[in-house]
mmCIF file of C-alpha atoms and ligand atoms in Angstrom:
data_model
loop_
_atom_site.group_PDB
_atom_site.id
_atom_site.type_symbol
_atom_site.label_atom_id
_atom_site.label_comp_id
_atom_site.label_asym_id
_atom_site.label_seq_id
_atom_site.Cartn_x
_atom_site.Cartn_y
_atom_site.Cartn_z
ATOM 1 C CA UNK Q 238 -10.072 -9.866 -14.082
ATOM 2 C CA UNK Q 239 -6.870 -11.054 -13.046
ATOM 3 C CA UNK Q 240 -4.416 -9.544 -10.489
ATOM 4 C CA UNK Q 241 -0.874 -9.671 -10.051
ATOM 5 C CA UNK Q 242 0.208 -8.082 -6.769
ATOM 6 C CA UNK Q 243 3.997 -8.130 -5.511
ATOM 7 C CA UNK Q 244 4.958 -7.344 -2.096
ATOM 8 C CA UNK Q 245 1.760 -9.125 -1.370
ATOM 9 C CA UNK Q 246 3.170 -9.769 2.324
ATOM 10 C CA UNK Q 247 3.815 -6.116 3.037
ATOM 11 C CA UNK Q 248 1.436 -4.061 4.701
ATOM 12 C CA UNK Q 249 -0.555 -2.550 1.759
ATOM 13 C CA UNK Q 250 -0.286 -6.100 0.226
ATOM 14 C CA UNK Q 251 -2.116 -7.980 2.706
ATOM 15 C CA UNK Q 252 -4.715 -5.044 2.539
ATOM 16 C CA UNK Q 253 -5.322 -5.128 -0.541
ATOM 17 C CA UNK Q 254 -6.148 -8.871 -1.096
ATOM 18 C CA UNK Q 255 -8.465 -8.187 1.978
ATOM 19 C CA UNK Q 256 -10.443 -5.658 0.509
ATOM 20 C CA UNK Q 257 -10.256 -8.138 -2.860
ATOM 21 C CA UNK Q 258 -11.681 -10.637 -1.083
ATOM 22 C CA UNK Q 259 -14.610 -8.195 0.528
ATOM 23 C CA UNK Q 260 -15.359 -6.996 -3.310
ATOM 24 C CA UNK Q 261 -15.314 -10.741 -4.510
ATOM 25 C CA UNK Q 262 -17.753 -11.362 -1.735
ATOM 26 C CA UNK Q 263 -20.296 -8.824 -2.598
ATOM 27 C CA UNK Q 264 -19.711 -9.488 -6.507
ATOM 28 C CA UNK Q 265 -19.737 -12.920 -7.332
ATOM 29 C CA UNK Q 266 -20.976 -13.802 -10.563
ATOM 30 C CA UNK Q 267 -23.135 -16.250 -11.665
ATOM 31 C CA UNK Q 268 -21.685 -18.091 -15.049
ATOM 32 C CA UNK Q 269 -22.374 -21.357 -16.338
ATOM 33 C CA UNK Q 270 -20.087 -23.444 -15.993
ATOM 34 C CA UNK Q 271 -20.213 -27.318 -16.001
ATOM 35 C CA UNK Q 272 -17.999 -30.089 -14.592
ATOM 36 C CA UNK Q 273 -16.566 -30.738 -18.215
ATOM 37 C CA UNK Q 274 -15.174 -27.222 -17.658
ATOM 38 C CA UNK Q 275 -17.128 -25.082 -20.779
ATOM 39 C CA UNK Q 276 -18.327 -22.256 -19.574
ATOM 40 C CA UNK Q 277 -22.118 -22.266 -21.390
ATOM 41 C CA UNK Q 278 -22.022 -26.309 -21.832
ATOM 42 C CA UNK Q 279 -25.511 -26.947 -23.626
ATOM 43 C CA UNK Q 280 -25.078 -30.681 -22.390
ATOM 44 C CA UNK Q 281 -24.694 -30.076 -18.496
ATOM 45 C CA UNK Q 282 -24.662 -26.404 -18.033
ATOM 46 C CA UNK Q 283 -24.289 -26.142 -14.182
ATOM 47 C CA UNK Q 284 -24.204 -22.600 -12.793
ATOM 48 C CA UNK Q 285 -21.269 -21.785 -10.881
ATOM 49 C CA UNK Q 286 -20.444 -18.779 -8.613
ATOM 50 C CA UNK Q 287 -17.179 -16.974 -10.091
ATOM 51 C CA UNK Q 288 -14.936 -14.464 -8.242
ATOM 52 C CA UNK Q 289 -14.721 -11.138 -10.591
ATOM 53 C CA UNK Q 290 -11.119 -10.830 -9.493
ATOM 54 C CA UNK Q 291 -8.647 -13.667 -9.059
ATOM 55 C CA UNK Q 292 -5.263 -12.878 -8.144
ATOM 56 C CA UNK Q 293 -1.777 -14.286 -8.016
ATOM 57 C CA UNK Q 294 0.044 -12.969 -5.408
ATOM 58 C CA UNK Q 295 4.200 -12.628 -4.863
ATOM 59 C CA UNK Q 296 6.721 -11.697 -2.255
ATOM 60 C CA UNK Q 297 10.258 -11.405 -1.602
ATOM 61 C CA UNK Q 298 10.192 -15.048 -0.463
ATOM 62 C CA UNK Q 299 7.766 -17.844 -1.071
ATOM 63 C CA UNK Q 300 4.927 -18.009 2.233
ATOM 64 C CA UNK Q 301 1.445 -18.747 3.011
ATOM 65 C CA UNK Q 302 -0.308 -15.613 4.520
ATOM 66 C CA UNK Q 303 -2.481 -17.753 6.242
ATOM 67 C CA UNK Q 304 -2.122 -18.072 10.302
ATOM 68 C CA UNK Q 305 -1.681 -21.222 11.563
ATOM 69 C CA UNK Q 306 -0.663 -22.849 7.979
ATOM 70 C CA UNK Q 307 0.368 -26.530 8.946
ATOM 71 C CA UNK Q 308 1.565 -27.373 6.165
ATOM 72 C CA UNK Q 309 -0.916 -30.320 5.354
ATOM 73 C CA UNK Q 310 -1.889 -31.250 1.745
ATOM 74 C CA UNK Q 311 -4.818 -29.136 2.289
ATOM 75 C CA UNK Q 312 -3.436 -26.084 3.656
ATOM 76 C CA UNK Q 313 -1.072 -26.657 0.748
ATOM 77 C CA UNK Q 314 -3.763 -26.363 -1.855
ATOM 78 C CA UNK Q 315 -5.090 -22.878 -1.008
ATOM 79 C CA UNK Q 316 -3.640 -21.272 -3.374
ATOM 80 C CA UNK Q 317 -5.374 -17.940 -2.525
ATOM 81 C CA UNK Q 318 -2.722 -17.127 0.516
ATOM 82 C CA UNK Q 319 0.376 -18.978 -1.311
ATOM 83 C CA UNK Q 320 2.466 -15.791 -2.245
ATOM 84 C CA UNK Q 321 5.089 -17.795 -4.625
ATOM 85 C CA UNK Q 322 8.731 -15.712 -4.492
ATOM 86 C CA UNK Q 323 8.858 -13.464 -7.246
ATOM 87 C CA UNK Q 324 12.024 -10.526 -6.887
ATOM 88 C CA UNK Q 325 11.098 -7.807 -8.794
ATOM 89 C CA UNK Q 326 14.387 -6.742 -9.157
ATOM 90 C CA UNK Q 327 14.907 -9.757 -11.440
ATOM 91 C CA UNK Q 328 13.736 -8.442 -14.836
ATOM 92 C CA UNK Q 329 13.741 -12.263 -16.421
ATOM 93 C CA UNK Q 330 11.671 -13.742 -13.476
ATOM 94 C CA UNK Q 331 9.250 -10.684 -13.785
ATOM 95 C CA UNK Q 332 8.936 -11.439 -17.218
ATOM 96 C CA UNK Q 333 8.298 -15.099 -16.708
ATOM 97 C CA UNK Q 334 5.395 -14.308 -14.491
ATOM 98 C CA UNK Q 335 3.552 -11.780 -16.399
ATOM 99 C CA UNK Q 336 4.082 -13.710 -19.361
ATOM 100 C CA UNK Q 337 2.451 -16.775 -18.020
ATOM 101 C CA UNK Q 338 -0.028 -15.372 -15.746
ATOM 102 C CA UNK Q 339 -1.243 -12.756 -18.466
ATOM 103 C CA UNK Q 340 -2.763 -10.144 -15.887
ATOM 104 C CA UNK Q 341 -4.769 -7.947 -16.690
ATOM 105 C CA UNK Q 342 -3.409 -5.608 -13.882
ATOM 106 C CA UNK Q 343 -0.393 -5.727 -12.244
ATOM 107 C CA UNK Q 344 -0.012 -3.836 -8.582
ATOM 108 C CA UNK Q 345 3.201 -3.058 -6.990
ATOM 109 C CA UNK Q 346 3.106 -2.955 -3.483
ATOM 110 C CA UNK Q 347 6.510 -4.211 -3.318
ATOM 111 C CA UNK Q 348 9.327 -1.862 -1.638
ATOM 112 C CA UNK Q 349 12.572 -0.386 -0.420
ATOM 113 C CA UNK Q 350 11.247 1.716 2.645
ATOM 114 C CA UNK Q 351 14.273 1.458 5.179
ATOM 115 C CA UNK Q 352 14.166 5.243 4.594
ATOM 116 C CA UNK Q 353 17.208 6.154 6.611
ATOM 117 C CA UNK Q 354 19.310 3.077 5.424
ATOM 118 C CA UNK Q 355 18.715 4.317 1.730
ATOM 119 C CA UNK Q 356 21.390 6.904 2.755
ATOM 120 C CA UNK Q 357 23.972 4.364 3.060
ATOM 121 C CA UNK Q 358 22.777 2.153 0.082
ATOM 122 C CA UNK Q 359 21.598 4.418 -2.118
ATOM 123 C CA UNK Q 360 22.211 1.953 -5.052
ATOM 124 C CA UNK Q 361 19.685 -0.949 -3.004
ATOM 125 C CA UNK Q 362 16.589 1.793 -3.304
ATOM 126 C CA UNK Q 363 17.131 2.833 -6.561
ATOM 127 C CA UNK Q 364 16.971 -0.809 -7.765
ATOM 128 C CA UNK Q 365 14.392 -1.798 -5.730
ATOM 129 C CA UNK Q 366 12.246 1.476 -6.115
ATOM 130 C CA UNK Q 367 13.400 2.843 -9.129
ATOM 131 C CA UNK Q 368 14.474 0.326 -12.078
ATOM 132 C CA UNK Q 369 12.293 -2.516 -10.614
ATOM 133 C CA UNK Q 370 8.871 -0.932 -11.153
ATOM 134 C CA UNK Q 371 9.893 -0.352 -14.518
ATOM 135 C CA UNK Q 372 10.405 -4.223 -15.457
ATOM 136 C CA UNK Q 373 7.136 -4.436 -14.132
ATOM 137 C CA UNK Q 374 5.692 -1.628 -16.099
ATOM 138 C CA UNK Q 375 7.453 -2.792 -19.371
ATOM 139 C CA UNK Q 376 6.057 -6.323 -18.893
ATOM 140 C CA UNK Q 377 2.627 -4.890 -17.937
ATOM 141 C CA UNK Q 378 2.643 -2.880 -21.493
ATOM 142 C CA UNK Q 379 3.825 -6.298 -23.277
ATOM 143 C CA UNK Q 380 1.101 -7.799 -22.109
ATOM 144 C CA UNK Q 381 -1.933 -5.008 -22.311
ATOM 145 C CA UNK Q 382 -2.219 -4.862 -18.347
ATOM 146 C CA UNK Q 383 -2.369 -1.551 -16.347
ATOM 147 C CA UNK Q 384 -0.388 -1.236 -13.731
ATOM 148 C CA UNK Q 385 -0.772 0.320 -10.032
ATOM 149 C CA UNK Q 386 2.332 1.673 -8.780
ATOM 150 C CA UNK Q 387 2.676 3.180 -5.417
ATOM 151 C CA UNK Q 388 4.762 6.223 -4.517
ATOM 152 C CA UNK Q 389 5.182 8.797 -1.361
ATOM 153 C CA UNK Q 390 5.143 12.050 -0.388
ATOM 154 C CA UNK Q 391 8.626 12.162 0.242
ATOM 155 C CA UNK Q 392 9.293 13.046 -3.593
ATOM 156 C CA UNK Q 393 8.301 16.973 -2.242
ATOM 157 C CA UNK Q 394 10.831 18.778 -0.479
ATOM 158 C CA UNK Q 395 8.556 19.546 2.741
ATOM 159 C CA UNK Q 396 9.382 23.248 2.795
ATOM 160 C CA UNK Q 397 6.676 24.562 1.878
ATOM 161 C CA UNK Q 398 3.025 25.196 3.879
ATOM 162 C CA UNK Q 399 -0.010 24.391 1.520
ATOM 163 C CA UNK Q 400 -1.168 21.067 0.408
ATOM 164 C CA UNK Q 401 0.088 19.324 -2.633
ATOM 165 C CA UNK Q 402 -1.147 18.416 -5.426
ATOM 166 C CA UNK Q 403 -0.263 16.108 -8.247
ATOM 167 C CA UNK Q 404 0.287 19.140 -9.870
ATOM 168 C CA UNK Q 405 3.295 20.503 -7.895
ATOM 169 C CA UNK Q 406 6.609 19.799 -9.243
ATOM 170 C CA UNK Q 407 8.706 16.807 -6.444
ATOM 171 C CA UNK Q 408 11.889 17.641 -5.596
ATOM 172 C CA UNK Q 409 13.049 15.113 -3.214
ATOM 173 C CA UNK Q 410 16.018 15.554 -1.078
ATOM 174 C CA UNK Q 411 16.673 11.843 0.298
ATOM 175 C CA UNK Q 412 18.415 9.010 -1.498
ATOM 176 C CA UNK Q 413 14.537 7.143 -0.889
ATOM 177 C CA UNK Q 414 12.362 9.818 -2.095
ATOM 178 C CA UNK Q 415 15.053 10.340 -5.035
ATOM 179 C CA UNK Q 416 14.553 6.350 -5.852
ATOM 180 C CA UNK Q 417 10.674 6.501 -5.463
ATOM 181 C CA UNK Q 418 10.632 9.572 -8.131
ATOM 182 C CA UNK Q 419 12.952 7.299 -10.242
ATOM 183 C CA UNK Q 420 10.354 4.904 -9.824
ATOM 184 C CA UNK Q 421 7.389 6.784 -10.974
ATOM 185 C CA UNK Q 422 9.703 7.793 -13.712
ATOM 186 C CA UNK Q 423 10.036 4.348 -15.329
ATOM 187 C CA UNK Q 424 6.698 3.720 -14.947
ATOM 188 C CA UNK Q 425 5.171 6.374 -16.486
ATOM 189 C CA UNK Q 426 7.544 5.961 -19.433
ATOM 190 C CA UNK Q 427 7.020 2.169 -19.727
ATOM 191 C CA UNK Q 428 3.503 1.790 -19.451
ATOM 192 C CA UNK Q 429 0.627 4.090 -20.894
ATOM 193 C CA UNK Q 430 -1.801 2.417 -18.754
ATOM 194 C CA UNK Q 431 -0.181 3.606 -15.343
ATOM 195 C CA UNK Q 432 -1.712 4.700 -11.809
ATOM 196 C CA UNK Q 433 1.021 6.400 -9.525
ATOM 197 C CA UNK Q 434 -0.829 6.629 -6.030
ATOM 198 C CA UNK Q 435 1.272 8.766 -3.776
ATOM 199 C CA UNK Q 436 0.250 7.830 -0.533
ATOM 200 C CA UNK Q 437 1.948 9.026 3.361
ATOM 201 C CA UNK Q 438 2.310 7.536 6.550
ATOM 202 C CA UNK Q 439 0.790 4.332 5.944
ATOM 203 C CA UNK Q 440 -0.359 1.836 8.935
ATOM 204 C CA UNK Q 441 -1.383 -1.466 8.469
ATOM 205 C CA UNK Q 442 -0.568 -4.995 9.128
ATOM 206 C CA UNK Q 443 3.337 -4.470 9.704
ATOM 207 C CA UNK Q 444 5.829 -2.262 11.232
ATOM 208 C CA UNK Q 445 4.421 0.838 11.690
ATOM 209 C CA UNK Q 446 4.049 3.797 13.728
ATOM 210 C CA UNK Q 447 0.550 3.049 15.631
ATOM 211 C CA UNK Q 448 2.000 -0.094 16.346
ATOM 212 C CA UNK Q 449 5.563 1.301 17.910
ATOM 213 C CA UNK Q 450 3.434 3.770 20.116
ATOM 214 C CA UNK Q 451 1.314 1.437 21.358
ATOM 215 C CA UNK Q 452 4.142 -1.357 22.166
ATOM 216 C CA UNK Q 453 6.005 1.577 23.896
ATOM 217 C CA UNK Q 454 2.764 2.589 25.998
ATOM 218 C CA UNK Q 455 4.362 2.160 29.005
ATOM 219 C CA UNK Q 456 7.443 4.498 28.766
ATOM 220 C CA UNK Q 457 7.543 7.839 28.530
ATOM 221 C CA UNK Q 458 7.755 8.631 24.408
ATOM 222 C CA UNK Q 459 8.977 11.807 22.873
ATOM 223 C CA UNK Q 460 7.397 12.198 19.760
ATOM 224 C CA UNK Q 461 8.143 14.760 17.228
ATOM 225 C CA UNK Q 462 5.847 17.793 16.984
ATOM 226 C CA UNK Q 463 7.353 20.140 13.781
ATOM 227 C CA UNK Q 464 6.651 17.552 11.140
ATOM 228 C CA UNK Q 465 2.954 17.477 9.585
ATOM 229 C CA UNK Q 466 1.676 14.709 7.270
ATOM 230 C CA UNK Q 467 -1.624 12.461 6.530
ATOM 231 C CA UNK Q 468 -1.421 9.344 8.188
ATOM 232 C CA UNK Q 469 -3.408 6.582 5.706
ATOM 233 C CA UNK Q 470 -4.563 3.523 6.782
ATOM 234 C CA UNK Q 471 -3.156 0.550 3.828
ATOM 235 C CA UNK Q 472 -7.009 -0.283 3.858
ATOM 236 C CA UNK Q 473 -7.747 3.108 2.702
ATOM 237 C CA UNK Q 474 -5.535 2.926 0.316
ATOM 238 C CA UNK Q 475 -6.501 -0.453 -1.028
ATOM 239 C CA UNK Q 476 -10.030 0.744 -1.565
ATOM 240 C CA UNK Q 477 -8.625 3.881 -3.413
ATOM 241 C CA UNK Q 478 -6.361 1.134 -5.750
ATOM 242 C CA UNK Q 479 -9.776 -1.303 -6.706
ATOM 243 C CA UNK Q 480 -11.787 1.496 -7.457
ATOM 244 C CA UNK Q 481 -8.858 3.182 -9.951
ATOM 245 C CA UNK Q 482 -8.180 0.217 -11.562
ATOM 246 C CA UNK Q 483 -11.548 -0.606 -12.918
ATOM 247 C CA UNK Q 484 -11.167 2.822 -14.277
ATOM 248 C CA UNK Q 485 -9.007 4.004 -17.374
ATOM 249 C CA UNK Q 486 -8.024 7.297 -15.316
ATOM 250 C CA UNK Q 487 -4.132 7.002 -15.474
ATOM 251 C CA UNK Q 488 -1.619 9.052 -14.374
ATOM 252 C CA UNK Q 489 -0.437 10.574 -10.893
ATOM 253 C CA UNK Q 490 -2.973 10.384 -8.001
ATOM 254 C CA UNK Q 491 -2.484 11.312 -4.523
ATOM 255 C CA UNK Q 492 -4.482 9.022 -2.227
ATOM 256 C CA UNK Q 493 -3.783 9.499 1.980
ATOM 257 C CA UNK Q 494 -6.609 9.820 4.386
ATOM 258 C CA UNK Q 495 -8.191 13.447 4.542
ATOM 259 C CA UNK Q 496 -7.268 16.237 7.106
ATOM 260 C CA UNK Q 497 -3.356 16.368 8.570
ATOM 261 C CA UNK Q 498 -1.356 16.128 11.885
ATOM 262 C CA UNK Q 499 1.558 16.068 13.450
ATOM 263 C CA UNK Q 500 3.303 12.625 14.631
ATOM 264 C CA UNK Q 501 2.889 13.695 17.936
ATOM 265 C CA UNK Q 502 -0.914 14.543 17.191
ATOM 266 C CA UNK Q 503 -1.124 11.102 15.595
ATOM 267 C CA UNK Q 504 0.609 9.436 18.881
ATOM 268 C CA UNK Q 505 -1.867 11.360 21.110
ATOM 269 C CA UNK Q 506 -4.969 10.276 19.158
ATOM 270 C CA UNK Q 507 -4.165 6.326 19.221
ATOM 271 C CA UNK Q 508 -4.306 6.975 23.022
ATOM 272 C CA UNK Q 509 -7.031 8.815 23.353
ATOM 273 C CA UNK Q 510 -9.502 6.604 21.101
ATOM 274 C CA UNK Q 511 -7.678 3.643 22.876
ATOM 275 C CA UNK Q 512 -8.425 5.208 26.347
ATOM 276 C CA UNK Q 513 -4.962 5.242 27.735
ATOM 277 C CA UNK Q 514 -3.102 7.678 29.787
ATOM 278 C CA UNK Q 515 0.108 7.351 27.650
ATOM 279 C CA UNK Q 516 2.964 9.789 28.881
ATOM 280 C CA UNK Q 517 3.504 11.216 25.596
ATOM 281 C CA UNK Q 518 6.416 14.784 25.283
ATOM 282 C CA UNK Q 519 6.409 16.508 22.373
ATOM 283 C CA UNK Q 520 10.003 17.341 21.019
ATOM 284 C CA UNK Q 521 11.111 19.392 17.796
ATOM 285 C CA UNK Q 522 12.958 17.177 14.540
ATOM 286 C CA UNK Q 523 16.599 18.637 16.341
ATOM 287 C CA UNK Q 524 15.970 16.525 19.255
ATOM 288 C CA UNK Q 525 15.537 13.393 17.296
ATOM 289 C CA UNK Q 526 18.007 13.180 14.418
ATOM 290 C CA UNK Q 527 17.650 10.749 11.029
ATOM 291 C CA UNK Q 528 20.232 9.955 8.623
ATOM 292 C CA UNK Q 529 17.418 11.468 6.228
ATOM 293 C CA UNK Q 530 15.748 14.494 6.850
ATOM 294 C CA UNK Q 531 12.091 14.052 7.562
ATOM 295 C CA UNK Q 532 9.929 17.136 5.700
ATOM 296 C CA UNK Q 533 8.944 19.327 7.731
ATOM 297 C CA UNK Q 534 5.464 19.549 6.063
ATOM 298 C CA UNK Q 535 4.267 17.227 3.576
ATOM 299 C CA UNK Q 536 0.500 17.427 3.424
ATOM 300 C CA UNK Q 537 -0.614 15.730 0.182
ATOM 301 C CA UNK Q 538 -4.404 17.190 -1.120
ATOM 302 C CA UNK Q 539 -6.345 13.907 -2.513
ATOM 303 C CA UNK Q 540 -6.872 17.027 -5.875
ATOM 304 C CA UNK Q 541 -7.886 14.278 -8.501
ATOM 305 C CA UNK Q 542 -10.133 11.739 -6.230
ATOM 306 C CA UNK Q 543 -11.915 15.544 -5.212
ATOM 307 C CA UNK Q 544 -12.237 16.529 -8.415
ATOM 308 C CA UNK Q 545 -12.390 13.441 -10.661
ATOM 309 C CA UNK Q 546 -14.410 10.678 -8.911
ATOM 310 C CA UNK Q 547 -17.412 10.204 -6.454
ATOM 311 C CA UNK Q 548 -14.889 8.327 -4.764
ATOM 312 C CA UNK Q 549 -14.129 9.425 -0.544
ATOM 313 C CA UNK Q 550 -11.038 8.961 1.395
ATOM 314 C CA UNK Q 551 -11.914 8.527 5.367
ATOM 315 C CA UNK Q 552 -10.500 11.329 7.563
ATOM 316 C CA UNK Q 553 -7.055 9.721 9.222
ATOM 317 C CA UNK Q 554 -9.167 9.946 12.215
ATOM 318 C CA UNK Q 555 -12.071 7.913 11.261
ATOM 319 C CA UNK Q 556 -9.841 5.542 9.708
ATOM 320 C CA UNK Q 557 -7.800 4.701 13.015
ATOM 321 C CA UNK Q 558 -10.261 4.738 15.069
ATOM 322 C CA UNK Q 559 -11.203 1.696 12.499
ATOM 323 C CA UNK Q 560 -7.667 0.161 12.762
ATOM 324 C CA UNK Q 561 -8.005 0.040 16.286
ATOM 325 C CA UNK Q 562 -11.182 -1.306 16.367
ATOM 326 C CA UNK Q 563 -9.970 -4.403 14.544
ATOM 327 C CA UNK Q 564 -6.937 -4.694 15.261
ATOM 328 C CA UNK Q 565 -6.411 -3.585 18.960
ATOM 329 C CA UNK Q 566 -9.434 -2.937 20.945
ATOM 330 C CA UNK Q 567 -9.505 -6.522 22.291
ATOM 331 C CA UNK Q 568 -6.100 -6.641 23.637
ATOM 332 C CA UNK Q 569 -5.441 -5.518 26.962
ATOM 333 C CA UNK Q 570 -4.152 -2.422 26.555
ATOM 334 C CA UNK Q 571 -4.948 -0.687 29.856
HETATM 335 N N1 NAP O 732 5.021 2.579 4.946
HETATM 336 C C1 NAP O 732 4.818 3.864 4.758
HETATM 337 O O1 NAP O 732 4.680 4.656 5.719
HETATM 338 C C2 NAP O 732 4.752 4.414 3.363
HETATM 339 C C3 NAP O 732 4.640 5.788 3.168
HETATM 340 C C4 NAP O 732 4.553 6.285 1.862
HETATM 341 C C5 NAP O 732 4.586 5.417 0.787
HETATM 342 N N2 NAP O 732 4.717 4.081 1.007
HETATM 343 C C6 NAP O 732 4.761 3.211 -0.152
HETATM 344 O O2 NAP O 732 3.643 2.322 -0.072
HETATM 345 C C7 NAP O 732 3.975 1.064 -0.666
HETATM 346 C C8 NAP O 732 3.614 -0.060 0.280
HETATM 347 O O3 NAP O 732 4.361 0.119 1.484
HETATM 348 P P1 NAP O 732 4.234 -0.894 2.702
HETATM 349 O O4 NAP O 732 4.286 -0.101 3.956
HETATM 350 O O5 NAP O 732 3.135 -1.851 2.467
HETATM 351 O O6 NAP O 732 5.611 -1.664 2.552
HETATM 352 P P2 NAP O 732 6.136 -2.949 3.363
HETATM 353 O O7 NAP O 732 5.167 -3.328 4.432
HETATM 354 O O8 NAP O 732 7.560 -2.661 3.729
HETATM 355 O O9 NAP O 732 6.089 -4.077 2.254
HETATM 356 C C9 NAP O 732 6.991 -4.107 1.201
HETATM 357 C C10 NAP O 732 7.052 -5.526 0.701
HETATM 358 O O10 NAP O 732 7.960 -5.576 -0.384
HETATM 359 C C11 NAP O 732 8.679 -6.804 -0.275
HETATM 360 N N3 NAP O 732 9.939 -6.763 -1.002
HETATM 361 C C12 NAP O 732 11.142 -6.268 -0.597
HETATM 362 N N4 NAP O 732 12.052 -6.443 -1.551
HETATM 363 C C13 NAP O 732 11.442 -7.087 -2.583
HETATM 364 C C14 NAP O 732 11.866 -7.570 -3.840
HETATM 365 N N5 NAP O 732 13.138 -7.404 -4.261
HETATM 366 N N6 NAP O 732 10.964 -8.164 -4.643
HETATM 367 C C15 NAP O 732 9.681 -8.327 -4.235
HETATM 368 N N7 NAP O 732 9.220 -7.910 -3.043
HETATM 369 C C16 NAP O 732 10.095 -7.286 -2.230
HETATM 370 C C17 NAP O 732 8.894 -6.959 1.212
HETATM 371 O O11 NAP O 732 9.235 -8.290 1.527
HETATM 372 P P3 NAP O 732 10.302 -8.596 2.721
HETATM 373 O O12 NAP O 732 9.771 -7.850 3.919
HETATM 374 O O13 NAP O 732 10.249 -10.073 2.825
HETATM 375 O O14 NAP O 732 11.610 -8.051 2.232
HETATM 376 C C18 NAP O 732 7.541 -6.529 1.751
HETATM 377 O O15 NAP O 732 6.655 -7.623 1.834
HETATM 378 C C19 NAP O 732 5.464 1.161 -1.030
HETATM 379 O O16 NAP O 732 5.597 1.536 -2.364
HETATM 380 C C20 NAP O 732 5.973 2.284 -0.152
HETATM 381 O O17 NAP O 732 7.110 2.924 -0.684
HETATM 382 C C21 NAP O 732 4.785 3.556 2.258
#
């Protein structure tokens, strides 16, 4: 099966080719294949070990994801971590790509998610979030591929106080959750063969809000107390995207770690599993104002993976305690 990812350098991105690699790992298959490259050669017929998924990856920019890359002839030819510059808001170089790679999935992980700058630029998002996924669903139908698009919670208004499902009806009400419903939009009418994952308060490798509290430790942070959401770990969320597309279960999903809090219930959990005495105020959204209003409750309900699929999301919990674990735990935090 082949893969092409975009925004591979992003925070979901990078998780995804992880958990790629783990599934490649456990699932290698055995093919014959000889030197003289036919697969079932009756003159040589060496058995080789074959990854089930390869995968091409793309970013805003060309750059090896590897640390340390030296940029010898070696380091060169791992192609596995080159992510080759591919702008998806470049419908002919989109096309180019899918055309030659032929994938048989394409996942967008690639983004406009400056949230309150979409205010100013409203235009920039709705390229980025809205047309773009559509070249990439159009090509994706061209070709036969499914695609894997990923979308937020902030296409529901956050007024109300019960979880949603993919059943409720969005109604965003900022320029970036407008562009991400435009987005879901396109795809759904480009490509039959479409997964929409909503997904919420992602951390992963990136910017992101465990990482902000945890550089700010040692102030005192005011973190806001009135707006309640499921924070997801991108590693979560990549196991969610392998397992859907193996399947032929299109449509709208919502995938976010079960169970809900509070950013300032998130902020006080990274400290407590990290064993810190963080000095940590709660404050209401008035006291810390956005260019784009935050909901004030956007719980998503995982409805389809509950009903659907054997498939589990972990609790938010169990899946930062996780983060931490590999990410944190060795660095002297205390
Ligand atoms: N982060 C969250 O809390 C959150 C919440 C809900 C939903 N989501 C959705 O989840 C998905 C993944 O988010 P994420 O947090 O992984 O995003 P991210 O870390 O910001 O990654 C987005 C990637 O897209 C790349 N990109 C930007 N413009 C591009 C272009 N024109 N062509 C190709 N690539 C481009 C970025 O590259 P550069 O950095 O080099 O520009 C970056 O590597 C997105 O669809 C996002 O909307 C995220």
């Amino acid at each position: 099966m082949n893969i092409l990812i975009t925004g591979a350098a992003g925070q979901l991105g990078r998780a995804l080719i992880k958990e790629i690699d783990y599934y490649n790992a456990a699932n290698m298959i055995k093919v014959a294949k000889c030197a003289c490259g036919k697969i079932k050669c009756n003159t040589h017929g060496l058995t080789q070990l074959v990854r089930p998924i390869d995968y091409i990856l793309t970013g805003h920019r060309e750059m090896y994801l590897d640390e340390g890359f030296d940029g010898s002839d070696e380091a060169f030819a791992n192609e596995d971590r080159h992510v080759q510059a591919l702008d998806i808001t470049d419908e002919n170089a989109v096309n180019e790509f899918v055309f030659s790679y032929m994938p048989d999935v394409i996942v967008n992980c690639a983004a406009y998610n400056a949230v309150d700058k979409a205010e100013e630029e409203p235009e920039a998002a709705n390229l980025l979030n809205g047309k773009a996924p559509g070249f990439l669903a159009k090509a994706a139908d061209a070709v036969g591929a499914k695609i894997v698009h990923v979308s937020t919670d902030y296409v529901f208004s956050g007024e109300g106080d019960k979880p949603l499902t993919e059943k409720d009806e969005p109604c965003p009400q900022t320029a970036y959750g407008k562009s991400k419903l435009l987005g879901e939009q396109s795809v759904a009418s480009a490509c039959k063969k479409h997964f929409i994952i909503r997904t919420a308060w992602l951390f992963g490798e990136g910017k992101n809000f465990v990482r902000t509290m945890i550089n700010n430790a040692d102030r005192q942070l005011r973190v806001v107390d009135d707006q309640t959401g499921c924070p997801t770990s991108a590693s979560e969320l990549a196991r969610l995207i392998v397992y859907l597309f193996f399947t032929e279960k299109y449509g709208i999903w919502h995938g976010v770690c079960e169970g809900s809090t509070t950013w300032y219930g998130f902020a006080k959990k990274i400290f407590e599993f990290l064993g810190k005495n963080a000095d940590i105020i709660p404050i209401g959204s008035m006291e810390y104002v956005c260019a784009a209003k935050r909901p004030a409750y956007s719980v998503l309900e995982n409805a389809r993976i509950h009903t659907e699929t054997d498939f589990t999301m972990l609790s938010w919990e169990e899946a930062l305690k996780e983060y931490l674990d590999e990410y944190f735990k060795s660095e002297s935090l205390q």
